[in-house]
CSV table of C-alpha atoms in Angstrom, one decimal:
chain,number,residue,atom,x,y,z
D,1,ARG,CA,40.1,-0.1,-45.9
D,2,GLN,CA,39.3,-3.0,-43.6
D,3,ARG,CA,35.6,-2.3,-44.2
D,4,ASP,CA,36.1,-2.8,-47.9
D,5,MET,CA,37.8,-6.2,-47.3
D,6,TRP,CA,34.9,-7.2,-45.0
D,7,TYR,CA,32.4,-6.3,-47.7
D,8,ARG,CA,34.2,-8.3,-50.3
D,9,LEU,CA,34.4,-11.3,-48.0
D,10,LEU,CA,30.8,-11.2,-46.9
D,11,THR,CA,29.5,-10.8,-50.5
D,12,SER,CA,31.8,-13.4,-52.0
D,13,GLY,CA,28.9,-16.0,-52.1
D,14,ARG,CA,30.6,-18.3,-49.6
D,15,PHE,CA,28.6,-17.2,-46.6
D,16,ALA,CA,24.9,-17.1,-45.6
D,17,ILE,CA,24.4,-13.5,-46.5
D,18,GLU,CA,21.2,-12.8,-48.6
D,19,SER,CA,22.0,-9.3,-49.9
D,20,GLU,CA,24.5,-6.5,-50.1
D,21,ASP,CA,22.4,-4.5,-47.7
D,22,GLU,CA,22.6,-7.3,-45.1
D,23,ALA,CA,26.4,-7.3,-45.4
D,24,VAL,CA,26.5,-3.5,-45.0
D,25,ALA,CA,24.3,-3.6,-41.9
D,26,LEU,CA,26.4,-6.3,-40.3
D,27,ILE,CA,29.7,-4.4,-41.0
D,28,ASP,CA,28.2,-1.3,-39.3
D,29,ALA,CA,27.1,-3.4,-36.3
D,30,LEU,CA,30.5,-5.0,-36.0
D,31,LYS,CA,32.2,-1.6,-36.1
D,32,ASP,CA,29.8,-0.3,-33.4
D,33,TRP,CA,30.5,-3.3,-31.3
D,34,ILE,CA,34.2,-2.7,-31.1
D,35,ASP,CA,34.5,1.1,-31.2
D,36,GLN,CA,34.7,3.0,-27.9
D,37,ASP,CA,31.7,5.3,-28.3
D,38,ASN,CA,28.0,4.9,-28.2
D,39,ALA,CA,27.3,6.7,-31.5
D,40,GLU,CA,25.3,4.4,-33.7
D,41,ARG,CA,26.2,4.1,-37.4
D,42,ASP,CA,23.6,4.3,-40.1
D,43,HIS,CA,22.9,0.5,-40.1
D,44,GLY,CA,24.6,-0.4,-36.9
D,45,ALA,CA,23.6,-1.0,-33.2
D,46,GLU,CA,24.8,0.3,-29.9
D,47,ASN,CA,23.7,-0.1,-26.3
D,48,ASP,CA,20.2,1.4,-27.0
D,49,TYR,CA,19.5,-1.6,-29.2
D,50,TYR,CA,21.2,-4.3,-27.0
D,51,GLN,CA,19.6,-3.0,-23.8
D,52,ALA,CA,16.1,-3.3,-25.3
D,53,LEU,CA,16.5,-7.0,-26.0
D,54,ASP,CA,14.6,-9.6,-23.9
D,55,ASN,CA,17.9,-10.6,-22.4
D,56,PRO,CA,19.8,-7.2,-22.4
D,57,TYR,CA,23.5,-6.8,-22.5
D,58,PHE,CA,26.0,-4.1,-23.3
D,59,ALA,CA,28.1,-3.7,-26.5
D,60,ARG,CA,31.8,-4.5,-25.9
D,61,ASN,CA,33.0,-1.1,-27.1
D,62,GLY,CA,36.4,-2.6,-27.4
D,63,PRO,CA,38.2,-5.6,-29.1
D,64,ALA,CA,36.3,-8.9,-28.9
D,65,GLU,CA,37.8,-11.3,-26.4
D,66,TYR,CA,36.9,-14.5,-28.3
D,67,PRO,CA,35.4,-15.2,-31.8
D,68,GLU,CA,32.1,-16.5,-30.5
D,69,GLU,CA,31.4,-13.1,-29.0
D,70,LEU,CA,30.5,-12.0,-32.5
D,71,LEU,CA,27.2,-14.0,-32.1
D,72,LEU,CA,26.1,-11.2,-29.8
D,73,VAL,CA,26.4,-8.6,-32.6
D,74,ARG,CA,23.2,-7.5,-34.3
D,75,GLY,CA,22.8,-9.4,-37.6
D,76,MET,CA,25.2,-12.2,-36.8
D,77,SER,CA,23.4,-15.5,-37.0
D,78,LYS,CA,24.6,-19.0,-36.1
D,79,GLN,CA,24.2,-20.0,-39.7
D,80,LEU,CA,26.5,-17.1,-40.8
D,81,PHE,CA,29.0,-17.7,-38.1
D,82,TYR,CA,29.3,-21.5,-38.1
D,83,GLY,CA,28.1,-22.2,-41.7
D,84,ASP,CA,25.6,-24.7,-43.0
D,85,PRO,CA,25.6,-27.4,-45.7
D,86,LYS,CA,25.7,-24.7,-48.4
D,87,HIS,CA,27.9,-22.1,-46.9
D,88,VAL,CA,31.2,-21.9,-44.9
D,89,GLY,CA,31.2,-20.1,-41.6
D,90,LEU,CA,32.9,-16.9,-40.6
D,91,VAL,CA,34.4,-18.7,-37.6
D,92,ASP,CA,37.1,-20.1,-39.9
D,93,TYR,CA,38.2,-16.7,-41.1
D,94,VAL,CA,38.2,-14.4,-38.0
D,95,THR,CA,40.5,-14.2,-35.0
D,96,THR,CA,40.7,-12.1,-31.9
D,97,ALA,CA,44.5,-12.4,-32.0
D,98,GLY,CA,46.6,-9.3,-32.7
D,99,LEU,CA,45.9,-5.6,-32.2
D,100,ASP,CA,46.6,-4.1,-35.6
D,101,GLY,CA,44.1,-6.0,-37.8
D,102,LYS,CA,46.8,-6.9,-40.3
D,103,ILE,CA,46.7,-9.9,-42.5
D,104,ASN,CA,49.7,-12.2,-42.8
D,105,ILE,CA,49.9,-13.0,-46.5
D,106,ASN,CA,52.3,-15.8,-45.8
D,107,THR,CA,49.6,-17.8,-44.0
D,108,ALA,CA,46.3,-16.4,-45.1
D,109,PRO,CA,43.9,-18.9,-46.8
D,110,ILE,CA,42.9,-18.4,-50.4
D,111,GLU,CA,39.5,-16.9,-49.5
D,112,VAL,CA,41.3,-14.1,-47.5
D,113,LEU,CA,43.9,-13.4,-50.2
D,114,GLN,CA,41.1,-12.9,-52.7
D,115,VAL,CA,39.5,-10.0,-50.6
D,116,LEU,CA,42.7,-8.1,-50.4
D,117,SER,CA,41.8,-6.4,-53.7
D,118,GLU,CA,39.1,-6.6,-56.3
D,119,GLY,CA,41.8,-7.5,-58.8
D,120,ILE,CA,42.7,-10.8,-57.1
D,121,SER,CA,40.9,-13.7,-58.7
D,122,LYS,CA,40.8,-17.2,-57.3
D,123,GLU,CA,43.4,-18.2,-59.8
D,124,ILE,CA,45.8,-15.4,-58.8
D,125,ALA,CA,45.3,-16.2,-55.1
D,126,GLN,CA,46.1,-19.8,-55.8
D,127,GLU,CA,49.3,-18.7,-57.6
D,128,LEU,CA,50.3,-16.8,-54.5
D,129,ILE,CA,49.7,-19.8,-52.3
D,130,ASP,CA,51.8,-22.0,-54.7
D,131,PHE,CA,54.6,-19.5,-54.7
D,132,ARG,CA,54.9,-19.2,-50.9
D,133,GLY,CA,54.7,-23.0,-50.7
D,134,GLU,CA,57.9,-23.5,-52.7
D,135,LYS,CA,61.0,-23.9,-50.5
D,136,ARG,CA,63.1,-22.1,-53.1
D,137,ASN,CA,61.1,-18.9,-52.4
D,138,ILE,CA,61.3,-18.9,-48.7
D,139,ASP,CA,63.9,-16.0,-48.6
D,140,PHE,CA,61.5,-13.8,-50.5
D,141,LEU,CA,58.7,-14.1,-47.9
D,142,SER,CA,60.3,-11.8,-45.4
D,143,ARG,CA,58.8,-8.9,-47.2
D,144,SER,CA,55.2,-8.4,-48.3
D,145,ASP,CA,56.2,-7.3,-51.7
D,146,TRP,CA,57.1,-10.8,-52.7
D,147,VAL,CA,53.8,-11.0,-54.5
D,148,ARG,CA,55.4,-9.0,-57.3
D,149,ARG,CA,57.5,-12.1,-58.1
D,150,VAL,CA,54.5,-14.2,-58.8
D,151,SER,CA,54.1,-14.5,-62.6
D,152,GLY,CA,50.3,-14.1,-62.7
D,153,PHE,CA,50.2,-11.1,-60.3
D,154,PRO,CA,48.9,-8.0,-62.2
D,155,GLY,CA,51.6,-5.4,-62.6
D,156,ASP,CA,49.2,-2.5,-62.0
D,157,LEU,CA,47.7,-4.0,-58.9
D,158,GLU,CA,48.7,-2.2,-55.7
D,159,LEU,CA,48.0,-3.9,-52.3
D,160,ASP,CA,47.6,-1.8,-49.2
D,161,GLN,CA,50.8,-2.4,-47.4
D,162,ASP,CA,49.5,-0.9,-44.2
D,163,LEU,CA,47.1,-3.9,-43.9
D,164,LEU,CA,49.7,-6.6,-44.6
D,165,THR,CA,52.3,-8.4,-42.5
D,166,VAL,CA,54.6,-11.4,-42.9
D,167,VAL,CA,54.9,-12.1,-39.2
D,168,SER,CA,52.5,-13.8,-36.8
D,169,HIS,CA,52.7,-13.5,-33.0
D,170,ASP,CA,49.6,-15.4,-32.1
D,171,PHE,CA,48.9,-19.0,-32.7
D,172,LEU,CA,45.9,-21.3,-32.2
D,173,VAL,CA,46.7,-24.5,-30.3
D,174,THR,CA,44.5,-27.6,-30.2
D,175,VAL,CA,45.1,-30.3,-27.5
D,176,THR,CA,43.1,-33.5,-27.3
D,177,ALA,CA,43.3,-35.8,-24.3
D,178,LYS,CA,42.0,-39.3,-24.0
D,179,GLY,CA,41.6,-41.4,-20.9
D,180,SER,CA,39.1,-43.6,-19.0
D,181,GLY,CA,36.9,-43.7,-22.0
D,182,MET,CA,36.6,-39.9,-22.3
D,183,VAL,CA,37.9,-37.6,-24.9
D,184,LYS,CA,38.4,-33.9,-24.3
D,185,THR,CA,39.6,-31.2,-26.7
D,186,GLY,CA,40.9,-27.8,-25.6
D,187,ILE,CA,41.6,-24.9,-27.8
D,188,GLY,CA,43.8,-22.0,-26.8
D,189,LEU,CA,45.4,-18.9,-28.2
D,190,VAL,CA,49.1,-18.4,-27.5
D,191,HIS,CA,51.0,-15.1,-28.0
D,192,ARG,CA,54.7,-15.2,-28.7
D,193,ASP,CA,56.6,-11.9,-28.4
D,194,ASP,CA,59.9,-10.9,-30.1
D,195,LYS,CA,61.8,-12.5,-27.3
D,196,GLN,CA,60.1,-15.8,-27.9
D,197,THR,CA,58.3,-15.6,-24.6
D,198,GLN,CA,54.9,-17.3,-24.8
D,199,LYS,CA,51.7,-16.4,-23.0
D,200,LEU,CA,48.3,-18.2,-23.1
D,201,LEU,CA,45.7,-15.6,-23.9
D,202,TYR,CA,42.6,-17.8,-23.6
D,203,TRP,CA,41.7,-21.4,-23.2
D,204,LYS,CA,38.4,-23.3,-23.7
D,205,VAL,CA,37.4,-26.9,-23.6
D,206,GLU,CA,35.0,-28.1,-26.2
């Protein structure tokens, strides 16, 4: 089910993907990168491929630790990851936060809302964003079925509830410090548990 969403995202025309076959191959390679075995998918890549490179390395075979790690995956280019003058970059739509792969429909951008289902057009996605932005609707947002209250949402469209959430536990934090003529910006990922305890998962200085 996540694979279907990835396919719709990559083939949406927003990214530097030249063909559907290229999208399929990248998805297979991404799955091979994070799964725990060394069995290569039809269009994927495992350690046999990565170890044969001029600068060899091993597949992660587990969850990526930081988004830029995806640049190590076969088929992932800097143009695709960061974007170019004609395309947006995947870096703005992926995160290493969380362990369940669920999408928070209360915060997801319009591009992500559209890939939840083939039946969600740009117009419908915008209506969802407008609805959740209204203060009078805030009480409805505690359940993912609030989408049914949006006037333009198709009555026969069923979203996969197992892939949705309305709660976020991980947050991106950006801190900029200035002094002595220098400017430094740090980006970190903070996890907040149900007891409101916060933990810094990673930190990098740009």
